[in-house]
mmCIF file of C-alpha atoms in Angstrom:
data_model
loop_
_atom_site.group_PDB
_atom_site.id
_atom_site.type_symbol
_atom_site.label_atom_id
_atom_site.label_comp_id
_atom_site.label_asym_id
_atom_site.label_seq_id
_atom_site.Cartn_x
_atom_site.Cartn_y
_atom_site.Cartn_z
ATOM 1 C CA MET F 1 8.542 22.155 -13.006
ATOM 2 C CA ARG F 2 9.924 21.987 -9.685
ATOM 3 C CA LYS F 3 7.862 20.310 -6.576
ATOM 4 C CA ARG F 4 5.844 23.537 -4.541
ATOM 5 C CA LEU F 5 6.049 25.310 -5.839
ATOM 6 C CA PRO F 6 6.302 29.225 -10.038
ATOM 7 C CA ILE F 7 2.302 39.041 -23.983
ATOM 8 C CA ALA F 8 0.653 41.432 -26.629
ATOM 9 C CA GLY F 9 2.465 41.151 -29.768
ATOM 10 C CA LEU F 10 3.773 38.436 -32.132
ATOM 11 C CA LEU F 11 2.370 35.193 -33.557
ATOM 12 C CA GLY F 12 3.702 33.401 -36.399
ATOM 13 C CA LEU F 13 6.948 34.755 -36.435
ATOM 14 C CA ALA F 14 5.645 38.174 -37.756
ATOM 15 C CA LEU F 15 7.749 41.257 -37.118
ATOM 16 C CA LEU F 16 7.690 42.727 -33.817
ATOM 17 C CA ALA F 17 6.323 46.009 -34.929
ATOM 18 C CA SER F 18 3.180 44.412 -36.411
ATOM 19 C CA GLY F 19 2.938 42.380 -33.305
ATOM 20 C CA CYS F 20 3.111 45.032 -31.273
ATOM 21 C CA GLY F 21 1.409 47.767 -33.319
ATOM 22 C CA SER F 22 4.291 50.332 -33.119
ATOM 23 C CA SER F 23 6.946 51.480 -35.043
ATOM 24 C CA GLU F 24 10.004 48.977 -35.712
ATOM 25 C CA PRO F 25 12.542 48.610 -32.210
ATOM 26 C CA GLU F 26 14.779 52.041 -32.621
ATOM 27 C CA LYS F 27 18.802 51.024 -33.025
ATOM 28 C CA PRO F 28 18.639 47.587 -35.027
ATOM 29 C CA GLY F 29 20.623 45.147 -33.407
ATOM 30 C CA LYS F 30 21.243 47.275 -30.257
ATOM 31 C CA ILE F 31 18.332 45.736 -28.365
ATOM 32 C CA GLU F 32 19.048 43.369 -25.432
ATOM 33 C CA ILE F 33 16.360 41.961 -23.094
ATOM 34 C CA SER F 34 17.568 39.095 -20.666
ATOM 35 C CA TYR F 35 15.159 35.930 -19.801
ATOM 36 C CA ALA F 36 15.546 34.058 -16.638
ATOM 37 C CA LEU F 37 14.288 30.786 -15.933
ATOM 38 C CA TRP F 38 15.614 27.606 -13.209
ATOM 39 C CA GLU F 39 14.852 24.623 -15.149
ATOM 40 C CA LYS F 40 18.017 23.456 -17.215
ATOM 41 C CA ASN F 41 16.767 20.845 -18.651
ATOM 42 C CA ASP F 42 14.005 23.569 -20.703
ATOM 43 C CA ALA F 43 16.954 25.889 -21.273
ATOM 44 C CA PRO F 44 17.554 24.038 -24.759
ATOM 45 C CA ALA F 45 13.944 23.957 -25.699
ATOM 46 C CA ALA F 46 13.763 27.909 -24.466
ATOM 47 C CA GLN F 47 16.626 28.918 -26.612
ATOM 48 C CA LYS F 48 15.185 27.477 -29.728
ATOM 49 C CA ILE F 49 12.472 30.022 -28.862
ATOM 50 C CA ILE F 50 14.828 32.572 -28.664
ATOM 51 C CA ASP F 51 16.573 31.816 -31.949
ATOM 52 C CA ALA F 52 13.148 31.656 -33.806
ATOM 53 C CA PHE F 53 12.368 35.246 -32.160
ATOM 54 C CA GLN F 54 15.542 36.981 -32.863
ATOM 55 C CA LYS F 55 15.642 35.796 -36.652
ATOM 56 C CA ALA F 56 11.799 37.292 -37.086
ATOM 57 C CA ASN F 57 13.503 40.392 -35.593
ATOM 58 C CA PRO F 58 17.235 40.753 -36.092
ATOM 59 C CA GLY F 59 16.964 43.934 -34.196
ATOM 60 C CA VAL F 60 16.594 42.298 -30.606
ATOM 61 C CA THR F 61 18.974 39.953 -28.748
ATOM 62 C CA VAL F 62 17.550 37.776 -25.888
ATOM 63 C CA LYS F 63 19.701 36.890 -23.103
ATOM 64 C CA LEU F 64 19.156 33.574 -21.688
ATOM 65 C CA GLU F 65 19.909 33.664 -17.816
ATOM 66 C CA ILE F 66 19.862 30.190 -15.885
ATOM 67 C CA THR F 67 19.791 29.931 -12.245
ATOM 68 C CA PRO F 68 18.854 26.632 -10.041
ATOM 69 C CA TRP F 69 15.836 26.649 -8.267
ATOM 70 C CA ASP F 70 17.259 26.813 -4.920
ATOM 71 C CA GLN F 71 18.644 29.807 -5.757
ATOM 72 C CA TYR F 72 16.131 31.334 -8.313
ATOM 73 C CA TRP F 73 13.602 33.133 -6.042
ATOM 74 C CA THR F 74 16.025 34.910 -3.871
ATOM 75 C CA LYS F 75 18.032 35.957 -6.575
ATOM 76 C CA LEU F 76 14.685 37.073 -8.192
ATOM 77 C CA GLN F 77 13.769 38.943 -5.602
ATOM 78 C CA THR F 78 16.944 40.854 -4.624
ATOM 79 C CA ALA F 79 16.799 42.165 -8.457
ATOM 80 C CA ALA F 80 13.050 43.151 -8.339
ATOM 81 C CA ALA F 81 14.109 44.929 -5.139
ATOM 82 C CA GLY F 82 16.943 46.850 -6.500
ATOM 83 C CA GLY F 83 14.611 47.279 -9.726
ATOM 84 C CA SER F 84 16.887 45.426 -12.024
ATOM 85 C CA ALA F 85 14.635 42.131 -12.282
ATOM 86 C CA PRO F 86 14.724 40.425 -15.845
ATOM 87 C CA ASP F 87 12.807 42.079 -18.822
ATOM 88 C CA VAL F 88 11.028 38.438 -18.707
ATOM 89 C CA PHE F 89 11.193 35.790 -16.345
ATOM 90 C CA TRP F 90 9.569 32.398 -15.201
ATOM 91 C CA MET F 91 6.683 32.655 -12.834
ATOM 92 C CA SER F 92 4.814 30.447 -10.848
ATOM 93 C CA SER F 93 0.952 30.759 -9.766
ATOM 94 C CA LEU F 94 2.367 30.610 -5.968
ATOM 95 C CA ASN F 95 4.200 33.448 -6.291
ATOM 96 C CA VAL F 96 2.523 35.924 -8.926
ATOM 97 C CA ARG F 97 -0.051 37.355 -6.581
ATOM 98 C CA MET F 98 2.939 38.614 -4.361
ATOM 99 C CA TYR F 99 5.131 39.962 -7.643
ATOM 100 C CA ALA F 100 1.608 41.735 -9.110
ATOM 101 C CA LYS F 101 0.957 43.374 -5.597
ATOM 102 C CA GLY F 102 4.273 44.443 -5.241
ATOM 103 C CA GLY F 103 4.574 45.906 -8.791
ATOM 104 C CA VAL F 104 6.927 43.860 -9.968
ATOM 105 C CA ILE F 105 5.412 42.560 -13.083
ATOM 106 C CA ALA F 106 3.235 44.030 -15.869
ATOM 107 C CA PRO F 107 -0.502 42.797 -16.568
ATOM 108 C CA ALA F 108 -0.583 40.143 -19.521
ATOM 109 C CA ASP F 109 -2.998 40.022 -22.087
ATOM 110 C CA GLU F 110 -5.971 38.144 -22.044
ATOM 111 C CA SER F 111 -6.419 37.310 -25.581
ATOM 112 C CA LYS F 112 -3.357 35.497 -25.803
ATOM 113 C CA THR F 113 -4.814 32.751 -23.671
ATOM 114 C CA ALA F 114 -7.182 31.331 -26.228
ATOM 115 C CA GLY F 115 -6.190 27.412 -26.856
ATOM 116 C CA PHE F 116 -4.984 26.975 -22.860
ATOM 117 C CA THR F 117 -7.308 24.919 -20.555
ATOM 118 C CA PRO F 118 -9.049 26.814 -17.976
ATOM 119 C CA ALA F 119 -6.703 25.008 -14.883
ATOM 120 C CA THR F 120 -3.606 26.284 -16.529
ATOM 121 C CA VAL F 121 -4.597 30.016 -16.429
ATOM 122 C CA ALA F 122 -6.367 30.590 -13.580
ATOM 123 C CA GLY F 123 -3.874 30.380 -11.313
ATOM 124 C CA TYR F 124 -2.348 33.749 -12.699
ATOM 125 C CA ARG F 125 -5.111 36.120 -12.413
ATOM 126 C CA TYR F 126 -5.146 38.402 -9.797
ATOM 127 C CA ASP F 127 -7.513 41.526 -9.168
ATOM 128 C CA GLY F 128 -9.224 41.271 -11.998
ATOM 129 C CA LYS F 129 -6.071 41.083 -14.407
ATOM 130 C CA LEU F 130 -3.707 38.238 -15.838
ATOM 131 C CA TRP F 131 -0.398 38.315 -14.907
ATOM 132 C CA ALA F 132 1.617 36.360 -16.773
ATOM 133 C CA LEU F 133 0.925 33.918 -19.908
ATOM 134 C CA PRO F 134 1.517 30.228 -19.382
ATOM 135 C CA PHE F 135 3.751 28.198 -21.592
ATOM 136 C CA SER F 136 3.792 24.491 -19.670
ATOM 137 C CA VAL F 137 2.101 22.234 -17.623
ATOM 138 C CA SER F 138 2.860 19.589 -15.028
ATOM 139 C CA LEU F 139 1.483 16.790 -14.573
ATOM 140 C CA PRO F 140 0.829 14.422 -11.508
ATOM 141 C CA ALA F 141 1.540 10.872 -12.659
ATOM 142 C CA LEU F 142 1.389 7.213 -11.164
ATOM 143 C CA TRP F 143 5.005 5.732 -12.150
ATOM 144 C CA TYR F 144 5.546 2.090 -11.672
ATOM 145 C CA ASP F 145 8.937 -0.200 -12.290
ATOM 146 C CA LYS F 146 7.648 -2.377 -14.690
ATOM 147 C CA LYS F 147 10.752 -5.331 -13.458
ATOM 148 C CA ILE F 148 9.628 -5.260 -9.916
ATOM 149 C CA PHE F 149 5.846 -5.987 -11.564
ATOM 150 C CA ASP F 150 6.857 -8.601 -13.553
ATOM 151 C CA ALA F 151 8.924 -10.454 -10.838
ATOM 152 C CA ALA F 152 5.682 -10.264 -8.671
ATOM 153 C CA GLY F 153 4.078 -11.642 -11.697
ATOM 154 C CA MET F 154 1.156 -8.526 -11.634
ATOM 155 C CA LYS F 155 -0.452 -6.617 -14.182
ATOM 156 C CA TYR F 156 0.693 -3.413 -14.380
ATOM 157 C CA PRO F 157 -1.462 0.083 -13.471
ATOM 158 C CA THR F 158 -3.946 1.382 -15.752
ATOM 159 C CA ALA F 159 -5.746 4.295 -16.536
ATOM 160 C CA ASP F 160 -8.593 2.350 -14.633
ATOM 161 C CA TRP F 161 -6.867 1.663 -11.137
ATOM 162 C CA THR F 162 -8.478 3.384 -7.700
ATOM 163 C CA TRP F 163 -6.917 3.959 -4.224
ATOM 164 C CA ASP F 164 -7.963 0.373 -3.473
ATOM 165 C CA ASP F 165 -5.930 -1.161 -6.548
ATOM 166 C CA VAL F 166 -2.986 0.625 -5.149
ATOM 167 C CA LYS F 167 -2.797 -0.046 -1.760
ATOM 168 C CA ALA F 168 -3.517 -3.941 -3.050
ATOM 169 C CA ALA F 169 -0.271 -3.981 -5.181
ATOM 170 C CA ALA F 170 1.554 -1.759 -2.574
ATOM 171 C CA LYS F 171 1.260 -4.928 -0.359
ATOM 172 C CA LYS F 172 1.884 -7.270 -2.826
ATOM 173 C CA LEU F 173 5.255 -5.570 -4.087
ATOM 174 C CA THR F 174 6.502 -5.216 -0.428
ATOM 175 C CA ASP F 175 9.304 -7.644 0.396
ATOM 176 C CA PRO F 176 10.908 -6.721 3.785
ATOM 177 C CA ALA F 177 13.699 -9.436 3.310
ATOM 178 C CA LYS F 178 14.602 -7.524 -0.264
ATOM 179 C CA LYS F 179 14.145 -4.075 1.101
ATOM 180 C CA GLN F 180 11.940 -3.270 -1.832
ATOM 181 C CA TRP F 181 8.812 -1.207 -1.374
ATOM 182 C CA GLY F 182 5.539 -1.476 -3.048
ATOM 183 C CA ILE F 183 5.227 2.483 -2.976
ATOM 184 C CA MET F 184 6.842 5.612 -1.733
ATOM 185 C CA ALA F 185 4.991 8.023 0.319
ATOM 186 C CA PRO F 186 6.941 11.257 0.758
ATOM 187 C CA MET F 187 5.333 14.708 2.079
ATOM 188 C CA TRP F 188 4.465 16.462 -1.040
ATOM 189 C CA ASP F 189 1.059 18.483 -1.835
ATOM 190 C CA GLN F 190 1.600 19.296 -5.539
ATOM 191 C CA GLY F 191 2.249 15.638 -6.644
ATOM 192 C CA GLY F 192 0.902 13.802 -3.528
ATOM 193 C CA PHE F 193 -1.765 14.996 -0.800
ATOM 194 C CA TYR F 194 -3.479 18.079 -2.564
ATOM 195 C CA ASN F 195 -4.088 15.376 -5.103
ATOM 196 C CA THR F 196 -6.121 12.779 -3.115
ATOM 197 C CA MET F 197 -7.476 15.486 -0.760
ATOM 198 C CA ILE F 198 -9.523 16.640 -3.845
ATOM 199 C CA GLN F 199 -9.896 12.773 -5.030
ATOM 200 C CA ALA F 200 -11.767 11.929 -1.449
ATOM 201 C CA GLY F 201 -14.090 14.927 -2.005
ATOM 202 C CA GLY F 202 -12.390 17.395 -0.016
ATOM 203 C CA ARG F 203 -10.381 20.697 -1.033
ATOM 204 C CA VAL F 204 -7.392 22.472 0.026
ATOM 205 C CA LEU F 205 -9.403 25.840 -0.221
ATOM 206 C CA SER F 206 -12.379 27.430 -0.742
ATOM 207 C CA ALA F 207 -14.084 28.452 -4.013
ATOM 208 C CA ASP F 208 -13.117 31.938 -3.132
ATOM 209 C CA GLY F 209 -10.008 31.326 -1.290
ATOM 210 C CA LYS F 210 -11.079 32.476 2.118
ATOM 211 C CA LYS F 211 -11.229 29.660 3.963
ATOM 212 C CA SER F 212 -8.773 26.197 4.783
ATOM 213 C CA GLY F 213 -10.636 22.898 3.386
ATOM 214 C CA PHE F 214 -7.916 20.856 5.563
ATOM 215 C CA ASP F 215 -10.456 20.112 8.314
ATOM 216 C CA GLU F 216 -13.169 18.678 6.141
ATOM 217 C CA ALA F 217 -13.561 14.962 6.214
ATOM 218 C CA GLY F 218 -12.306 14.290 2.574
ATOM 219 C CA SER F 219 -9.316 16.311 3.056
ATOM 220 C CA ILE F 220 -8.284 14.098 6.046
ATOM 221 C CA GLN F 221 -9.200 10.997 4.224
ATOM 222 C CA GLY F 222 -6.918 12.225 1.476
ATOM 223 C CA LEU F 223 -4.199 13.002 3.685
ATOM 224 C CA GLU F 224 -4.442 9.503 5.853
ATOM 225 C CA PHE F 225 -3.803 7.810 2.440
ATOM 226 C CA TRP F 226 -0.526 8.854 2.928
ATOM 227 C CA THR F 227 0.121 7.922 6.351
ATOM 228 C CA ASP F 228 -1.729 5.062 6.428
ATOM 229 C CA LEU F 229 0.776 3.704 3.344
ATOM 230 C CA MET F 230 3.888 4.234 6.070
ATOM 231 C CA ILE F 231 2.441 4.144 9.517
ATOM 232 C CA LYS F 232 -0.381 1.791 9.201
ATOM 233 C CA ASP F 233 0.224 -1.050 5.909
ATOM 234 C CA LYS F 234 3.899 -0.118 6.699
ATOM 235 C CA VAL F 235 4.198 -0.878 2.655
ATOM 236 C CA ALA F 236 5.977 2.545 2.468
ATOM 237 C CA PRO F 237 9.443 3.717 3.502
ATOM 238 C CA GLN F 238 9.174 6.256 6.685
ATOM 239 C CA ALA F 239 9.661 9.746 6.869
ATOM 240 C CA GLN F 240 13.269 10.248 7.645
ATOM 241 C CA VAL F 241 14.212 8.175 4.484
ATOM 242 C CA TYR F 242 12.855 10.797 2.409
ATOM 243 C CA ASN F 243 15.051 13.406 4.214
ATOM 244 C CA ASP F 244 18.064 11.128 3.306
ATOM 245 C CA THR F 245 17.295 10.366 -0.547
ATOM 246 C CA GLU F 246 15.497 12.413 -2.832
ATOM 247 C CA PRO F 247 12.351 10.204 -3.935
ATOM 248 C CA LEU F 248 13.314 10.913 -7.573
ATOM 249 C CA GLN F 249 16.746 9.078 -6.887
ATOM 250 C CA LEU F 250 14.982 6.649 -4.783
ATOM 251 C CA PHE F 251 12.676 5.358 -7.440
ATOM 252 C CA GLN F 252 15.760 4.675 -9.630
ATOM 253 C CA THR F 253 17.269 1.970 -7.172
ATOM 254 C CA GLY F 254 14.986 -0.569 -8.327
ATOM 255 C CA LYS F 255 13.375 -1.142 -4.828
ATOM 256 C CA ILE F 256 10.341 0.961 -5.294
ATOM 257 C CA GLY F 257 7.184 -0.636 -7.187
ATOM 258 C CA MET F 258 5.325 2.645 -7.626
ATOM 259 C CA GLN F 259 5.968 6.235 -7.279
ATOM 260 C CA TYR F 260 3.399 9.187 -7.613
ATOM 261 C CA GLY F 261 5.453 11.871 -9.654
ATOM 262 C CA GLY F 262 5.503 14.470 -11.965
ATOM 263 C CA SER F 263 5.389 14.547 -15.832
ATOM 264 C CA TRP F 264 8.584 16.462 -15.855
ATOM 265 C CA PHE F 265 10.255 13.308 -13.793
ATOM 266 C CA ALA F 266 10.425 11.895 -17.736
ATOM 267 C CA ALA F 267 13.434 13.749 -18.731
ATOM 268 C CA THR F 268 15.485 12.615 -15.708
ATOM 269 C CA TYR F 269 14.619 8.834 -16.405
ATOM 270 C CA ALA F 270 14.828 8.681 -20.259
ATOM 271 C CA ALA F 271 18.648 10.074 -19.268
ATOM 272 C CA ASN F 272 19.125 6.877 -17.784
ATOM 273 C CA PRO F 273 18.848 4.122 -20.028
ATOM 274 C CA GLU F 274 18.721 1.362 -17.498
ATOM 275 C CA VAL F 275 15.598 3.246 -15.792
ATOM 276 C CA LYS F 276 14.166 3.887 -18.700
ATOM 277 C CA SER F 277 13.649 0.639 -19.976
ATOM 278 C CA ARG F 278 11.807 0.093 -17.116
ATOM 279 C CA VAL F 279 9.536 2.366 -15.841
ATOM 280 C CA ASP F 280 6.476 3.985 -17.196
ATOM 281 C CA LEU F 281 3.257 6.216 -16.142
ATOM 282 C CA VAL F 282 -0.197 6.448 -16.158
ATOM 283 C CA PRO F 283 -3.024 9.221 -14.977
ATOM 284 C CA LEU F 284 -3.261 9.181 -11.134
ATOM 285 C CA PRO F 285 -5.649 6.497 -10.029
ATOM 286 C CA LYS F 286 -9.679 7.433 -8.785
ATOM 287 C CA GLY F 287 -10.374 8.664 -5.292
ATOM 288 C CA PRO F 288 -13.207 7.509 -3.137
ATOM 289 C CA ALA F 289 -15.604 10.282 -4.084
ATOM 290 C CA GLN F 290 -14.140 11.549 -7.591
ATOM 291 C CA GLU F 291 -11.277 12.253 -10.115
ATOM 292 C CA GLY F 292 -9.173 15.054 -10.051
ATOM 293 C CA MET F 293 -5.487 16.301 -10.044
ATOM 294 C CA ILE F 294 -3.250 19.764 -9.903
ATOM 295 C CA VAL F 295 -2.437 20.962 -13.209
ATOM 296 C CA ALA F 296 0.447 23.148 -12.181
ATOM 297 C CA SER F 297 1.817 25.488 -14.599
ATOM 298 C CA LEU F 298 4.572 27.446 -15.674
ATOM 299 C CA ALA F 299 4.250 31.232 -17.027
ATOM 300 C CA ASN F 300 6.179 34.386 -18.358
ATOM 301 C CA ALA F 301 5.822 37.256 -16.673
ATOM 302 C CA VAL F 302 7.205 40.163 -18.039
ATOM 303 C CA SER F 303 9.157 43.200 -15.565
ATOM 304 C CA ALA F 304 6.855 46.059 -14.609
ATOM 305 C CA LYS F 305 10.451 47.849 -15.147
ATOM 306 C CA THR F 306 11.589 46.707 -18.233
ATOM 307 C CA GLU F 307 13.537 49.486 -20.479
ATOM 308 C CA HIS F 308 11.776 47.907 -23.430
ATOM 309 C CA PRO F 309 8.297 46.733 -22.796
ATOM 310 C CA LYS F 310 7.182 46.239 -26.381
ATOM 311 C CA GLU F 311 9.889 43.950 -27.198
ATOM 312 C CA ALA F 312 9.907 42.077 -23.613
ATOM 313 C CA THR F 313 6.073 41.699 -24.037
ATOM 314 C CA ALA F 314 6.224 40.125 -27.948
ATOM 315 C CA PHE F 315 8.940 37.800 -27.041
ATOM 316 C CA ALA F 316 6.773 36.440 -24.127
ATOM 317 C CA ALA F 317 3.826 36.354 -26.104
ATOM 318 C CA PHE F 318 5.660 34.402 -28.849
ATOM 319 C CA PHE F 319 6.843 31.802 -26.584
ATOM 320 C CA ALA F 320 2.700 31.473 -25.977
ATOM 321 C CA SER F 321 2.010 31.454 -29.319
ATOM 322 C CA GLU F 322 1.222 28.254 -31.442
ATOM 323 C CA GLU F 323 4.586 28.833 -33.275
ATOM 324 C CA GLY F 324 6.453 28.769 -29.953
ATOM 325 C CA GLN F 325 5.065 26.061 -28.128
ATOM 326 C CA LYS F 326 5.367 23.472 -30.595
ATOM 327 C CA ILE F 327 9.338 24.425 -30.733
ATOM 328 C CA PHE F 328 9.162 24.081 -27.343
ATOM 329 C CA SER F 329 7.403 20.556 -27.304
ATOM 330 C CA ASP F 330 10.124 19.040 -30.551
ATOM 331 C CA ALA F 331 12.286 20.269 -28.118
ATOM 332 C CA GLY F 332 11.731 17.664 -26.070
ATOM 333 C CA GLY F 333 12.647 19.507 -22.439
ATOM 334 C CA ALA F 334 11.209 18.434 -18.783
ATOM 335 C CA SER F 335 7.722 20.579 -19.466
ATOM 336 C CA ILE F 336 4.535 19.712 -21.468
ATOM 337 C CA SER F 337 3.505 22.915 -23.903
ATOM 338 C CA ALA F 338 0.347 24.161 -22.557
ATOM 339 C CA ARG F 339 -1.343 25.292 -25.547
ATOM 340 C CA GLU F 340 -4.023 22.650 -27.035
ATOM 341 C CA GLY F 341 -2.755 20.824 -29.923
ATOM 342 C CA THR F 342 1.006 21.352 -29.673
ATOM 343 C CA GLN F 343 1.941 18.138 -27.566
ATOM 344 C CA ASP F 344 2.741 15.909 -30.296
ATOM 345 C CA GLY F 345 6.631 16.656 -30.032
ATOM 346 C CA PHE F 346 6.761 16.220 -26.382
ATOM 347 C CA TYR F 347 5.547 12.969 -26.800
ATOM 348 C CA LYS F 348 7.797 11.676 -29.443
ATOM 349 C CA ALA F 349 10.966 12.926 -27.865
ATOM 350 C CA TYR F 350 10.397 10.367 -24.658
ATOM 351 C CA PRO F 351 8.527 6.986 -26.789
ATOM 352 C CA ASP F 352 9.289 4.691 -23.613
ATOM 353 C CA PHE F 353 6.799 6.512 -21.525
ATOM 354 C CA ASP F 354 3.086 7.145 -22.176
ATOM 355 C CA LEU F 355 3.045 10.656 -22.064
ATOM 356 C CA LYS F 356 -0.243 10.790 -24.227
ATOM 357 C CA GLY F 357 -2.067 9.099 -22.179
ATOM 358 C CA LEU F 358 -1.309 10.774 -19.134
ATOM 359 C CA PHE F 359 -1.999 14.188 -20.790
ATOM 360 C CA GLU F 360 -5.232 12.987 -22.245
ATOM 361 C CA GLY F 361 -6.804 11.296 -19.433
ATOM 362 C CA SER F 362 -5.645 13.838 -16.864
ATOM 363 C CA MET F 363 -6.167 17.264 -18.114
ATOM 364 C CA PRO F 364 -10.427 16.841 -18.044
ATOM 365 C CA HIS F 365 -10.241 16.392 -14.463
ATOM 366 C CA GLY F 366 -7.592 19.148 -13.630
ATOM 367 C CA VAL F 367 -7.414 21.571 -11.115
ATOM 368 C CA GLU F 368 -5.541 24.399 -10.473
ATOM 369 C CA TYR F 369 -3.095 24.433 -7.883
ATOM 370 C CA PRO F 370 -4.214 26.236 -5.225
ATOM 371 C CA VAL F 371 -3.039 29.509 -4.339
ATOM 372 C CA THR F 372 -4.076 32.736 -2.622
ATOM 373 C CA LEU F 373 -2.157 36.033 -1.717
ATOM 374 C CA ASP F 374 0.191 34.955 0.784
ATOM 375 C CA THR F 375 0.522 31.279 -0.335
ATOM 376 C CA ALA F 376 3.508 30.460 0.889
ATOM 377 C CA LYS F 377 2.882 31.569 4.597
ATOM 378 C CA TRP F 378 0.028 29.130 5.030
ATOM 379 C CA GLN F 379 1.966 26.319 3.339
ATOM 380 C CA ASP F 380 4.935 26.753 5.260
ATOM 381 C CA VAL F 381 2.349 25.916 8.445
ATOM 382 C CA GLN F 382 0.993 23.179 6.521
ATOM 383 C CA ASN F 383 4.446 21.683 6.036
ATOM 384 C CA LYS F 384 5.554 22.095 9.646
ATOM 385 C CA LEU F 385 2.506 20.624 10.960
ATOM 386 C CA LEU F 386 2.302 17.915 8.960
ATOM 387 C CA VAL F 387 5.849 16.395 10.004
ATOM 388 C CA ASP F 388 3.441 15.315 13.248
ATOM 389 C CA ALA F 389 1.150 13.268 10.662
ATOM 390 C CA TRP F 390 3.943 12.125 8.792
ATOM 391 C CA THR F 391 6.145 10.460 11.113
ATOM 392 C CA GLY F 392 3.071 9.501 13.208
ATOM 393 C CA LYS F 393 3.486 11.828 16.648
ATOM 394 C CA ARG F 394 0.063 12.695 16.260
ATOM 395 C CA PRO F 395 -3.326 11.765 14.283
ATOM 396 C CA THR F 396 -3.372 12.710 10.981
ATOM 397 C CA ALA F 397 -7.178 14.241 11.615
ATOM 398 C CA GLU F 398 -5.801 16.125 14.622
ATOM 399 C CA VAL F 399 -2.956 17.752 12.701
ATOM 400 C CA ALA F 400 -5.170 18.749 9.560
ATOM 401 C CA LYS F 401 -7.687 20.661 11.785
ATOM 402 C CA GLU F 402 -4.914 22.663 13.420
ATOM 403 C CA ILE F 403 -3.603 23.172 9.895
ATOM 404 C CA ALA F 404 -7.245 24.506 9.042
ATOM 405 C CA VAL F 405 -7.591 26.869 12.119
ATOM 406 C CA LYS F 406 -3.866 28.556 11.690
ATOM 407 C CA MET F 407 -4.050 29.056 7.790
ATOM 408 C CA ASN F 408 -7.885 30.826 8.589
ATOM 409 C CA GLU F 409 -6.031 32.989 10.672
ATOM 410 C CA ILE F 410 -3.648 33.798 8.218
ATOM 411 C CA LEU F 411 -6.427 34.287 5.287
ATOM 412 C CA ALA F 412 -8.486 36.701 7.231
ATOM 413 C CA LYS F 413 -5.437 38.846 7.358
ATOM 414 C CA GLU F 414 -5.237 38.780 3.624
#
């Protein structure tokens, strides 16, 4: 899952005909459907699912298409506008409503979501229908550098840490002489400030999605958690640093004690032998009001204009089935399988990290990623205005209240 962001049929490797309740696909060996995704680290897992699906359905070929994140949505929008979107493609909850309203994707079968937590599925409902089937979850986590903690004679973070523990540790780990920082504070919603807003008792959106929560006291406190780390406490690099170096790379330099990151960082860190031996993760620290963290998910959507709706729907359903989810998990890609009870393979793929502890400690407190019909529009306002807070140009509370005003104007027009 990249930051910011975004199927009736075949279960248990049954034949496509029985999964779809129709006759066997016409012209065996001649039907080809396309499947598009953006995360190359998940491509091997996807291919294994494709192989299993094709073995059970020799009359269908699934062609895998990988498009990098920075090109994916532009390419998809162009294809959709021309009526040539992939038959099945990755979808995020941030974008699903616009694609559903635009008639680009077909409704999914709600019954296929049994075994998925509510927070994983909720973001894909719109106008009384489900529009995509989840297949993975992405969890925020507190990553830490054991080598830096050891050098400071400090105990590692645990699942019962609070904000106060984070702040205290960050102060002890910061050493200007070594150009070492206790923590990073990039302006990141999914893995950062959305979580702390919730943990302080605030919210990004009202329950009905019609009003901004940025001007609430808890939300402001959650935002100040980050700006204080940089501006007041000076235990995190200044905002400009993150423009010059991606946080994912910055943490690997060995000069950062802690990082609010994602579960999907495991694939990158595990690929670096030196890094994987010295880092680990725990669930996000508790806030002053409650536990809570964003559970973002990815899902497979079926094109409304596919020439092979039965086959495309069956493939998406198989991907979300217990069989497909176990294959996905065992492949050890970037993402955690979404269906309950299928995660063991992912844990075993990354034995250096306590991913099981992260999953079990986070999911009970998971909150779905906040979305509306036009999430991108108000997030653009959010991100542009928050720069003033992150750089210390204006007080965080003042910026948050302005975001709420402008956000409410956008929401009123949806």
